[in-house]
XYZ file of C-alpha atoms in Angstrom:
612
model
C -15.155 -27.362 17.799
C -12.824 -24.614 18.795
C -13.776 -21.251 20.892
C -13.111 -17.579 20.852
C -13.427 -15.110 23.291
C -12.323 -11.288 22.293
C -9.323 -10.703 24.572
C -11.368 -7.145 25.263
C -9.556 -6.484 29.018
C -6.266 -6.972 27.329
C -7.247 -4.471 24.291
C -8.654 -1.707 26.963
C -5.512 -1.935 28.678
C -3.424 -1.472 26.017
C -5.370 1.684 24.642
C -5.854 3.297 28.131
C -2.865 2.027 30.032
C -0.278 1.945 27.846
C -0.937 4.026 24.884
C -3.047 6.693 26.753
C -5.735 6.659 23.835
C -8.503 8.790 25.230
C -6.552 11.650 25.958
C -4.528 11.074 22.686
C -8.029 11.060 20.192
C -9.288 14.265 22.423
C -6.352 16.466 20.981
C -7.555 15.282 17.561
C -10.032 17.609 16.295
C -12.127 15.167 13.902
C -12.959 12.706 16.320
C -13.854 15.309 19.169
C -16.129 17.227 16.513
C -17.426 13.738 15.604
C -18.176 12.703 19.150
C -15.948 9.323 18.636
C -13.088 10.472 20.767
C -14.633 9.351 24.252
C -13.334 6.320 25.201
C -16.322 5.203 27.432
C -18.048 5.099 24.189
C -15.506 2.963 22.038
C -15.043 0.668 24.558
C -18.860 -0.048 24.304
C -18.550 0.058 20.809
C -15.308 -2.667 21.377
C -18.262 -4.797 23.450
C -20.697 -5.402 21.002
C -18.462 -5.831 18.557
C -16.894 -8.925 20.343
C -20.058 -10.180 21.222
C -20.773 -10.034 17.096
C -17.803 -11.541 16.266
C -17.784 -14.395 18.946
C -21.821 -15.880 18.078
C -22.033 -14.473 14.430
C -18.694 -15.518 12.302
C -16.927 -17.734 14.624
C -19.314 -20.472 14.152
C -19.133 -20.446 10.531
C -15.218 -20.968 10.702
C -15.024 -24.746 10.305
C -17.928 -25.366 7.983
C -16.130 -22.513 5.909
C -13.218 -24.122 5.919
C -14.665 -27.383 4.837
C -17.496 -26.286 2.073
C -15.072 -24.025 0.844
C -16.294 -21.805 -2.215
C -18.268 -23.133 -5.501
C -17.707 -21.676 -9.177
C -20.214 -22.155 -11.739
C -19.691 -22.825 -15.710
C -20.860 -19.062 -15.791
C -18.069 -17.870 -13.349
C -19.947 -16.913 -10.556
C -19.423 -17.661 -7.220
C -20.771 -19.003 -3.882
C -20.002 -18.400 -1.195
C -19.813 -21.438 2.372
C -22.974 -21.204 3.679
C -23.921 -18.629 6.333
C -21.350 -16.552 5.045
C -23.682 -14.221 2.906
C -26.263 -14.009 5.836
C -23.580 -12.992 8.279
C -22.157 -10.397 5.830
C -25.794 -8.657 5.504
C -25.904 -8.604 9.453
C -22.707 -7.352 9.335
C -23.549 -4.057 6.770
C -27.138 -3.673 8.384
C -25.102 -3.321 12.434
C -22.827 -0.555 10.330
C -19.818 -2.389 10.484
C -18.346 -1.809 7.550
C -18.569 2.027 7.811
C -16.732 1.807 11.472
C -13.848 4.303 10.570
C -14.957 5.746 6.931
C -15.689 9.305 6.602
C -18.808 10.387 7.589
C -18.839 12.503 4.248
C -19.505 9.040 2.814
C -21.988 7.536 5.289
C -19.036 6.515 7.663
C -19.286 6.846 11.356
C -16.119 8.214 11.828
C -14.649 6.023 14.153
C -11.143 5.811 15.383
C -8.745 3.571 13.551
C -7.912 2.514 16.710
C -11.401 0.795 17.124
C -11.505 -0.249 13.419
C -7.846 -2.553 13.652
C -9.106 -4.156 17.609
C -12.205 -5.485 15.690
C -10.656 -6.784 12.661
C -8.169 -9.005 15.433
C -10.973 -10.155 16.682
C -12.557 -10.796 13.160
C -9.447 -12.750 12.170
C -9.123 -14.464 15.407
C -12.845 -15.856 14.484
C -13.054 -16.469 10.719
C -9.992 -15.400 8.846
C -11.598 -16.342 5.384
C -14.806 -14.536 6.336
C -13.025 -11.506 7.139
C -10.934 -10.785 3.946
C -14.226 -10.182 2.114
C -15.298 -6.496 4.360
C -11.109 -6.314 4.622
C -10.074 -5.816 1.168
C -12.851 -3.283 0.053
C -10.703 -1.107 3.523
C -8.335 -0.948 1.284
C -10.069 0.090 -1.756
C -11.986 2.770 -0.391
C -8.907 3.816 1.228
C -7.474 4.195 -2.355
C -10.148 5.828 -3.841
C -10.415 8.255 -0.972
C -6.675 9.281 -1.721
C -6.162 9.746 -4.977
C -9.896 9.199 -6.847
C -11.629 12.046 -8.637
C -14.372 13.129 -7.110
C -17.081 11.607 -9.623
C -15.480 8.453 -8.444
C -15.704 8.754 -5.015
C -19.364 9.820 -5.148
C -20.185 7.438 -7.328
C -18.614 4.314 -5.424
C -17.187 5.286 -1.983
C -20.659 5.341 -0.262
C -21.298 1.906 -2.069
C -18.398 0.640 -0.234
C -18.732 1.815 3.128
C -22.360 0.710 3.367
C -20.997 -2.991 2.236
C -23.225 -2.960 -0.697
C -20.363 -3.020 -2.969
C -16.932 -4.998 -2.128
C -13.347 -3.803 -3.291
C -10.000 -6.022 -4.380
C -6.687 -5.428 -5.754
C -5.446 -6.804 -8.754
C -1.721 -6.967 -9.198
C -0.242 -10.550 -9.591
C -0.184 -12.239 -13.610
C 0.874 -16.069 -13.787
C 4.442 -14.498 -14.360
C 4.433 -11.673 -12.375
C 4.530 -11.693 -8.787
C 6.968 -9.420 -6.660
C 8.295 -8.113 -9.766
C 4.890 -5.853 -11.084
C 7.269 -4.171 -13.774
C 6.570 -7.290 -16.250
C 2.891 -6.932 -16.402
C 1.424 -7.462 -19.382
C -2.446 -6.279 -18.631
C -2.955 -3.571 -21.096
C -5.111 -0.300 -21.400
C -6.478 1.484 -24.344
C -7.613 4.712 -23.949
C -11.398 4.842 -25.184
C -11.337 8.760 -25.632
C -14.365 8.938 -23.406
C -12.603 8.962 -20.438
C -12.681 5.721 -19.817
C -10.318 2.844 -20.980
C -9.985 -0.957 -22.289
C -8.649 -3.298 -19.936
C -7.316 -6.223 -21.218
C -5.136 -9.054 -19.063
C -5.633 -11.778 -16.599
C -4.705 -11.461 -13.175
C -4.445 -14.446 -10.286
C -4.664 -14.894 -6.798
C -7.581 -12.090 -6.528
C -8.503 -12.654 -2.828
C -12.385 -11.665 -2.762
C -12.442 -12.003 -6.928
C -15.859 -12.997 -7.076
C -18.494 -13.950 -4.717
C -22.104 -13.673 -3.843
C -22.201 -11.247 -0.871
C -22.539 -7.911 -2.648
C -24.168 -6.226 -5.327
C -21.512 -5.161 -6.886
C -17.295 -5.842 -6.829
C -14.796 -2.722 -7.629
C -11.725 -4.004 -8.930
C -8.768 -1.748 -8.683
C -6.277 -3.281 -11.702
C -2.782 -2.092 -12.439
C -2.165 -2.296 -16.132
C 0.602 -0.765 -18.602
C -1.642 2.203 -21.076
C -0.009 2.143 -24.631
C 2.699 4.019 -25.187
C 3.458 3.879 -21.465
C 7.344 3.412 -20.156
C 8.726 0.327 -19.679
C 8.788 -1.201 -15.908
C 7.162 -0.020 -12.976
C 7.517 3.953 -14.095
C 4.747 3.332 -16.723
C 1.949 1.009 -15.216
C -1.708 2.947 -13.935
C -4.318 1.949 -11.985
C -7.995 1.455 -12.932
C -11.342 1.095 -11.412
C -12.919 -1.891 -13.276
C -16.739 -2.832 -12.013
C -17.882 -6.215 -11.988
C -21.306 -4.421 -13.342
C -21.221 -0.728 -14.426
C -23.010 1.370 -12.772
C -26.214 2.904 -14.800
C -27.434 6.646 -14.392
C -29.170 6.096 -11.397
C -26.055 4.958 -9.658
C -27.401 1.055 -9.199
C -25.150 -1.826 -11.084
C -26.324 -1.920 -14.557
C -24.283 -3.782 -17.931
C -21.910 -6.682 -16.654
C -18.704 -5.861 -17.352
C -16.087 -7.467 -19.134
C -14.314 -9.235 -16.347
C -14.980 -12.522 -15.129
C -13.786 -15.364 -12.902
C -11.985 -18.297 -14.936
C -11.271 -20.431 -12.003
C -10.878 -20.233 -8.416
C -7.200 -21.562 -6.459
C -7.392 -24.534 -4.743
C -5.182 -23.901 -1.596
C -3.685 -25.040 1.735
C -6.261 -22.612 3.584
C -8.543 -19.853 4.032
C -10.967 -22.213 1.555
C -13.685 -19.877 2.644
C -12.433 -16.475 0.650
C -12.535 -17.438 -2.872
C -8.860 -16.810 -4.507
C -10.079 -15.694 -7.896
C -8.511 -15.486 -11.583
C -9.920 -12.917 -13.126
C -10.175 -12.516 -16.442
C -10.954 -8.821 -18.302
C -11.620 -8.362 -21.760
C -11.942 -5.461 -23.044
C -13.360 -4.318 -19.507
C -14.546 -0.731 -19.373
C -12.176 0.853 -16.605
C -11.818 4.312 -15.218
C -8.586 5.857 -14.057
C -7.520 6.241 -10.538
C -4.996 9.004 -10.323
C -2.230 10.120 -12.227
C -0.967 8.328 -15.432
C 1.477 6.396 -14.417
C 1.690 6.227 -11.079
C -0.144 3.109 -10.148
C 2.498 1.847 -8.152
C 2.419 4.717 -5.969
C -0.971 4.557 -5.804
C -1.640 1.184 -5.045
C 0.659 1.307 -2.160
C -1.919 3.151 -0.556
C -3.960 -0.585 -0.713
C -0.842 -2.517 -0.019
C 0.614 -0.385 3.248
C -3.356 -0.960 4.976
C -3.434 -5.135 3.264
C 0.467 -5.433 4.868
C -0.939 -4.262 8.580
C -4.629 -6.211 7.743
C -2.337 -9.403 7.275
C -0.301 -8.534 10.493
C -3.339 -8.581 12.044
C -4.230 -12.302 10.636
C -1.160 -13.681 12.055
C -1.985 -11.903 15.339
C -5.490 -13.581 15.312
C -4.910 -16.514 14.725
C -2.390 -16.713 17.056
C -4.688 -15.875 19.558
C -7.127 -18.010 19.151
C -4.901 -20.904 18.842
C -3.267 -19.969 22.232
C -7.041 -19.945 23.513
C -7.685 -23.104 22.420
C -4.511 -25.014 23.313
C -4.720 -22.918 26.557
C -8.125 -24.619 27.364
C -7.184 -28.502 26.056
C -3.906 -28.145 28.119
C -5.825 -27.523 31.809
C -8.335 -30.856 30.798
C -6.004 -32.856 29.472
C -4.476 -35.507 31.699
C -1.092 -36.774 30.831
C 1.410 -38.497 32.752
C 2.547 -37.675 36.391
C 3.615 -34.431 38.265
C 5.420 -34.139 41.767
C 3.530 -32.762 43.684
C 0.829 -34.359 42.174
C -1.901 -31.677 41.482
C -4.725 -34.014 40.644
C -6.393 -37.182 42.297
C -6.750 -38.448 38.567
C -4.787 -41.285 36.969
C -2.356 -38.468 35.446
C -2.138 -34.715 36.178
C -2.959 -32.448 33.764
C -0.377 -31.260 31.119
C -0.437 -27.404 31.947
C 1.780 -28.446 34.753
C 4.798 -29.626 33.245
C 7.060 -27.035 32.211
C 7.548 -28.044 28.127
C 3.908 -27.438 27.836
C 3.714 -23.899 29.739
C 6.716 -22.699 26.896
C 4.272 -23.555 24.578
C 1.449 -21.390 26.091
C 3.831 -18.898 27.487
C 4.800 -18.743 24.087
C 1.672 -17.677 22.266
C 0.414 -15.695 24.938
C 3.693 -13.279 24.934
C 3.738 -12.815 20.810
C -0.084 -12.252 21.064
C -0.001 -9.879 23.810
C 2.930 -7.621 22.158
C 2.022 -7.986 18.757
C -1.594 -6.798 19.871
C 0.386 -3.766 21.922
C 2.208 -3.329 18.190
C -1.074 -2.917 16.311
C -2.736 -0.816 18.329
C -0.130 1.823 18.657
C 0.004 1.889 14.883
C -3.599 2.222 14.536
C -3.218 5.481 17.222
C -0.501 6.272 14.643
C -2.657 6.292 11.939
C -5.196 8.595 13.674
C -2.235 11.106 14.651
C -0.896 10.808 11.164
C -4.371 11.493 9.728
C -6.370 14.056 11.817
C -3.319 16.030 14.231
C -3.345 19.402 14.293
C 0.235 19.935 13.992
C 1.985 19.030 10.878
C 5.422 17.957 13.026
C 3.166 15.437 14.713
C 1.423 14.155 11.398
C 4.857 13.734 10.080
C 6.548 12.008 12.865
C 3.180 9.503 13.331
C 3.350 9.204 9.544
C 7.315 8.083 9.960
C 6.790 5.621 12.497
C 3.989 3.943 10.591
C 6.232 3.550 7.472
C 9.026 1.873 9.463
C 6.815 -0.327 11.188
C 4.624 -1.682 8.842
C 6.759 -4.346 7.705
C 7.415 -5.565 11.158
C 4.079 -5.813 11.994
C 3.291 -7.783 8.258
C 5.620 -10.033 8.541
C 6.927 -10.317 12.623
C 3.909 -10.763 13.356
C 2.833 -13.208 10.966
C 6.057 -15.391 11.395
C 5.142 -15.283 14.994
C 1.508 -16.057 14.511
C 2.335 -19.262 12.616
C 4.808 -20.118 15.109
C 2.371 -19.895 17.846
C -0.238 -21.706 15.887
C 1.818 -24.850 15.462
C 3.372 -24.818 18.875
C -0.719 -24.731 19.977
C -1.177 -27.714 17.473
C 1.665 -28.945 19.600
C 0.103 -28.759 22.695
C -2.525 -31.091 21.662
C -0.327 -34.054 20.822
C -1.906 -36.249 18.063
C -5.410 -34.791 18.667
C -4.074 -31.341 17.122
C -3.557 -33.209 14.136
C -7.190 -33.970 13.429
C -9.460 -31.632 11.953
C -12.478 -31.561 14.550
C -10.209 -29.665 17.015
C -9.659 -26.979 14.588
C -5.874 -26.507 15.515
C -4.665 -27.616 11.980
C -7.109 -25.559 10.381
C -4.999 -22.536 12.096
C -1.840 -23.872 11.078
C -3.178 -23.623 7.852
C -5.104 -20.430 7.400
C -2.067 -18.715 9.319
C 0.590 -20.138 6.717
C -0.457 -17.743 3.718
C 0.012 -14.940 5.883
C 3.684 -14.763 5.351
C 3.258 -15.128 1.655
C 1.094 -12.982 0.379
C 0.960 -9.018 0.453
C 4.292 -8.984 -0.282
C 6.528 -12.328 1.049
C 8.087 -11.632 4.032
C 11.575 -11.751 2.623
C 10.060 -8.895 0.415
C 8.652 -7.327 3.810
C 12.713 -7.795 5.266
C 13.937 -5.630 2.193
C 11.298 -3.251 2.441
C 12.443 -2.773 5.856
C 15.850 -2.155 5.571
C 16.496 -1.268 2.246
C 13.961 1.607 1.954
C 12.886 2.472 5.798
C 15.802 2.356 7.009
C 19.148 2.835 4.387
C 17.039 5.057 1.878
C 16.796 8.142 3.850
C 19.940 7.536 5.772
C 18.445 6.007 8.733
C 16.476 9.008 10.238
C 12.991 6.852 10.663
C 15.466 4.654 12.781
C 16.975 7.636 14.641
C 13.698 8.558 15.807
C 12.480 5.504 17.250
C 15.918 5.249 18.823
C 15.361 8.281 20.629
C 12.041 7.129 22.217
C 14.081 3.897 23.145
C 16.937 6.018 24.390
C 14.362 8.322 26.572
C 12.261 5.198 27.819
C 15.426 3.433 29.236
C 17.210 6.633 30.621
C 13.503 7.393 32.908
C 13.553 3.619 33.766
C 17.569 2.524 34.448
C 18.458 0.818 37.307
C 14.189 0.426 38.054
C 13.622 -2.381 40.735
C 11.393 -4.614 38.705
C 11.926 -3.457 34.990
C 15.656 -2.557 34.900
C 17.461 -5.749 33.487
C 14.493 -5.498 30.660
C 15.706 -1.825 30.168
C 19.514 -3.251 30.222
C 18.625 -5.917 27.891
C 16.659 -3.642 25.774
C 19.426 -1.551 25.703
C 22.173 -3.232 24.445
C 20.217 -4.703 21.940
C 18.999 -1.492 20.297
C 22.551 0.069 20.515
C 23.560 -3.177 18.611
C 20.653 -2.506 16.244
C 21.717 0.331 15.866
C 26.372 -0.725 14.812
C 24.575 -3.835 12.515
C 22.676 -1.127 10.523
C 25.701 1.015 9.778
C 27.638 -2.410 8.828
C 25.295 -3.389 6.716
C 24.736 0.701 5.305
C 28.381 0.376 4.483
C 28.651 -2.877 2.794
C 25.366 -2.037 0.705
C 27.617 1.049 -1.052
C 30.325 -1.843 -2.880
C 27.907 -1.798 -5.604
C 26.399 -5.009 -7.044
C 27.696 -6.840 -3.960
C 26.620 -4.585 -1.877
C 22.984 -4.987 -2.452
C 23.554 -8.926 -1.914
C 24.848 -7.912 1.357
C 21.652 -6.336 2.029
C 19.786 -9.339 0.900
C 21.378 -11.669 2.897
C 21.209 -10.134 6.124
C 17.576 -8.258 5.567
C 15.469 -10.818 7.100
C 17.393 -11.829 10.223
C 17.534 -8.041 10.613
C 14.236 -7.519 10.591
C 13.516 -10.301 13.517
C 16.175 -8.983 15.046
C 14.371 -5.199 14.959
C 11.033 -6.609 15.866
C 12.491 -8.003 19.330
C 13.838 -4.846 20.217
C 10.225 -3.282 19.217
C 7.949 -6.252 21.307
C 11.073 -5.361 23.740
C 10.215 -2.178 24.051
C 6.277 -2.894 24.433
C 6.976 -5.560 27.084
C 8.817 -3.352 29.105
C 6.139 -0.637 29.293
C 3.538 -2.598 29.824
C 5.748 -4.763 32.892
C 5.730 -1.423 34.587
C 2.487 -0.004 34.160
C 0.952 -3.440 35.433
C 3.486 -3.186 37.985
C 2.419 -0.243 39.251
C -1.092 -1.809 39.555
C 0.314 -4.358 41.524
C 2.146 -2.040 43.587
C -1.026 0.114 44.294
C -3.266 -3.078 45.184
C -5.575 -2.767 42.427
C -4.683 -6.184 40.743
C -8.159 -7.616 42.096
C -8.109 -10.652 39.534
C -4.310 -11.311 38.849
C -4.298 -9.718 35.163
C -1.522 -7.518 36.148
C 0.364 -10.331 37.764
C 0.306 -12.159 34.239
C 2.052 -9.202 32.831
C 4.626 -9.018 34.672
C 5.191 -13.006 34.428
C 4.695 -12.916 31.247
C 7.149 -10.039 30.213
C 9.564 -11.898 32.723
C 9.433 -14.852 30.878
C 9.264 -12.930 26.689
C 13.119 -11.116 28.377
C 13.799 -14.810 29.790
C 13.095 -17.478 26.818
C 12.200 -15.070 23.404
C 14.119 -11.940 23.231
C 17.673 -13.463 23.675
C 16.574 -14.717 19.748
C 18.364 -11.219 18.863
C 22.130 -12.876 20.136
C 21.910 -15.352 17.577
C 20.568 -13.184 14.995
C 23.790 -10.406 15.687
C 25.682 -13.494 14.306
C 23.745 -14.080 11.324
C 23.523 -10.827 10.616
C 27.286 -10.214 11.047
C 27.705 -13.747 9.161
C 26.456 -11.280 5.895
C 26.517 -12.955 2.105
C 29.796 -14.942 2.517
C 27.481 -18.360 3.796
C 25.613 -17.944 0.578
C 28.247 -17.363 -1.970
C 28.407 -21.027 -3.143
C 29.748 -22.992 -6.265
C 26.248 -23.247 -7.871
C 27.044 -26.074 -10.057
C 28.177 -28.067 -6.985
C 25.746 -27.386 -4.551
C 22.330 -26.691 -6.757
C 22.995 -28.341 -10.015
C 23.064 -24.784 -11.643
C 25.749 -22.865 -12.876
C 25.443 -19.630 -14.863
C 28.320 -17.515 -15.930
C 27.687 -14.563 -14.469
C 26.856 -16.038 -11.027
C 29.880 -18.321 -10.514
C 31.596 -18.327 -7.550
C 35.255 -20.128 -7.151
């Protein structure tokens, strides 16, 4: 059976080290007033809720995985055993009101806190975790934009875990493209409304660890515009609540079946379907999309955090088979064994070296976006709140799907590690190989993620989010030029986001030749974005090489953590980040590559697609 243990010295240092996070909460006036701004305190809070995480949901990962979830004729839903009985521990500890507002029964807590447990929570039990992850994002929704009969009604519901939330968006034929939804609403003239539709691939549908499910639905009201200008959002209730508040009349939506996929068999991925459900709104008429972004920004950095997990834990585990495992012969010989064992030979340590680089900057990514967050949301100064808010919306897609790409990557190089044996399910390594894959689907594909990036972050407001970053980048490498132990990372760095920097206005000036243009865009979108998330774990890599460093420098590195830094970033500038040279060429390589005789090369031809 695999193990996990919360990488809690590595989280600390990035919060106090790096990112300064004590001192950075204390200038934030809700968490001071609310107490949660001292850092002795969340790092006791981080404590127990690794030692949660590692004896309550980790051991229910691969009996999850194989029970999987259980619909009956009715359409209800059970849940892998254990899971239920971990959730309620879970509620009754307060977990699920971490970071809610304490207007709500929250405790107030840091986002900060809130995204370092939720790694370790997909690090342990991916599937488990979706369930407490997507009701985040519905009470983040309903907190936004809901009336205020709404969010008394249901937002202390879901931040004591009684009730769960989920988002429904996808129909069999609608994916990506949510303008062709066909899920209808009729206005009842009571203030509430008809819903009427099916929707698929409802992670945390339907299941038998709450009271109660909140479904937040997009669907088209009559009359409504065409496309994505004319589609609302609704509050649907698996049971509606009666006039004490407690779940009364089941409601017309139900699970019709549940997916049968590659992983994460312990969430069930639910198709829902509502007729005639009673539904309130959630906003403004029409603006559902906007709305629901509000879900789908917090979802794209909660599946970040997946690929981030389980690339941990995979590196963990292929960590601790590759210093057993004896395999062939080393000179010197380091073992008076038959064979030596594989953590010495140098193809292996790539592998570890590997997962423990992506892990360690995409964990360094996370966390300064959750500090974002907490800038963005509770600074006094509406200059900061804006340029917090900026860097969050350019990074978001990064962390979705860099460090999900990554996360898979690292996974299967771990399954590597272990030869044949990583092939067999009672090690648990394919099991991560397959709960990581969906995390570059879902939430928006990461090709979707790649567009996002550059086609709205960046191009859309003329590249000013950009700028800004740039300008840290730019003030980071003029303090640290020509430094003794980080300067070639600050060269490399460097050039590479002064490249960044020419590809973008290439690409900005191709995407203005019209409908060719925005292939352009397409084509070079997601080797951009790989290429933009280097020069970010870059950047991270760098600064954390010289604060550990400094450590070293200063004789403090009692147990050699700061010494793996520094190796570690020497080795991410060494074997990873020179990636971004063979991505310039893609990049540069634009649409031309892909501009092929469709009839010859696909067995497709349509007239207005053919190329000579």
């Amino acid at each position: 059976m695999p193990s996990y243990k919360a990488p809690l010295r590595d989280m600390k240092f990035v919060m106090q080290e790096v990112l300064g996070a004590g001192e950075q909460l204390a200038a934030l006036p809700f968490y001071k007033d609310n107490e949660t701004a001292d850092f002795d305190l969340l790092s006791q809070v981080l404590d127990e809720a690794a030692r949660f995480v590692e004896t309550e949901i980790q051991p229910l990962n691969q009996t999850g995985d194989k029970e999987g979830c259980v619909r009956d004729e009715q359409g209800n839903v059970k849940t892998p055993t254990g899971f239920k009985a971990a959730y309620k521990k879970f509620c009754d500890a307060g977990w699920t009101a971490l970071d809610s507002d304490p207007e709500y029964g929250g405790q107030g807590m840091p986002h900060l806190i809130s995204i370092a447990m939720n790694e370790m929570i997909c690090s342990a039990n991916v599937a488990w975790g979706m369930y407490p992850g997507l009701s985040h994002g519905a009470y983040a929704a309903l907190q936004a934009v809901g009336s205020d009969e709404l969010k008394k009604l249901y937002l202390p519901h879901i931040v004591d875990g009684s009730w769960s939330g989920t988002m429904c968006l996808t129909e069999p034929h609608a994916g990506t493209d949510l303008g062709i939804i066909r899920t209808k609403a009729a206005d009842n003239g009571d203030g509430t409304y008809s819903i009427s539709g099916t929707k698929i691939f409802i992670s945390a549908g339907e299941h038998d660890l709450t009271e109660n499910i909140v479904h937040l639905v997009l669907a088209r009201l009559e009359g409504s515009p065409s496309g994505t200008k004319g589609i609302s959002l609704f509050l649907v209730p698996k049971f509606i609540p009666d006039a004490s508040g407690k779940p009364g009349e089941r409601n017309g939506v139900v699970c019709g079946s549940l997916e049968h996929k590659m992983g994460i068999h312990g969430n069930a991925t639910a198709v829902l379907n509502f007729d005639g459900a009673k539904g309130w709104l959630v906003g403004e008429i029409n603006k559902g999309m906007n709305h629901m972004f509000i879900m789908m920004n917090a979802a794209r950095l909660g599946t970040g955090l997946q690929g981030l997990g389980i690339g941990e834990v995979a590196y963990q585990n292929a960590l601790a088979y590759a210093k057993d495992r004896l395999q062939m012969r080393h000179e010197p010989r380091v073992s008076g064994e038959e064979a030596d064992p594989i953590i010495v030979h140098p193809d292996v340590r790539r592998m570890l070296l590997t997962g423990k680089a992506y892990s360690e900057a995409g964990r360094a990514l996370a966390l300064w976006l959750a500090l974002s967050l907490d800038t963005e949301a509770h600074h006094p100064d509406e200059a900061k709140r804006k340029e917090a808010g900026d860097l969050v919306a350019l990074l978001t897609p990064i962390a979705k799907a860099f460090m999900t790409d990554n996360g898979f990557n690292v996974a299967v190089q771990s399954q590597q590690v272990f030869g044949g044996h990583g092939y067999i399910a009672e090690w648990g390594m394919e099991q991560f190989v397959r709960d990581a894959r969906i995390g570059q689907i879902y939430e928006g594909t990461n090709g979707i993620q790649a567009l996002d990036l550059l086609g709205r972050k960046v191009l859309m407001d003329g590249g000013k989010k950009l700028q800004n970053l740039a300008g840290t980048l730019q003030a980071f490498a003029e303090e640290n030029e020509g430094d003794e132990h980080i300067g070639d990372y600050v060269g490399q760095l460097g050039k590479a986001a002064q490249q960044l920097g020419s590809l973008t206005m290439v690409i900005g000036q191709k995407a203005m030749q019209g409908a060719e243009g925005a292939d352009e865009v397409n084509a070079a979108a997601v080797d951009y974005l790989r290429f933009f998330g280097h020069v970010v774990y870059g950047y991270l890599w760098a600064r954390m090489a010289k604060i550990a460093q400094e450590k070293i420098d200063a004789g403090q590195d009692k147990d050699g953590f700061y010494l793996a830094k520094v190796q570690t970033a020497r080795f991410y500038f060494a074997k990873l980040f020179p990636e971004t040279k063979a991505l310039a060429a893609t990049i540069k390589a634009g649409n031309e590559a892909l501009a092929v005789d469709n009839k010859a090369v696909f067995g497709w031809e349509h007239a207005a697609l053919a190329h000579a």
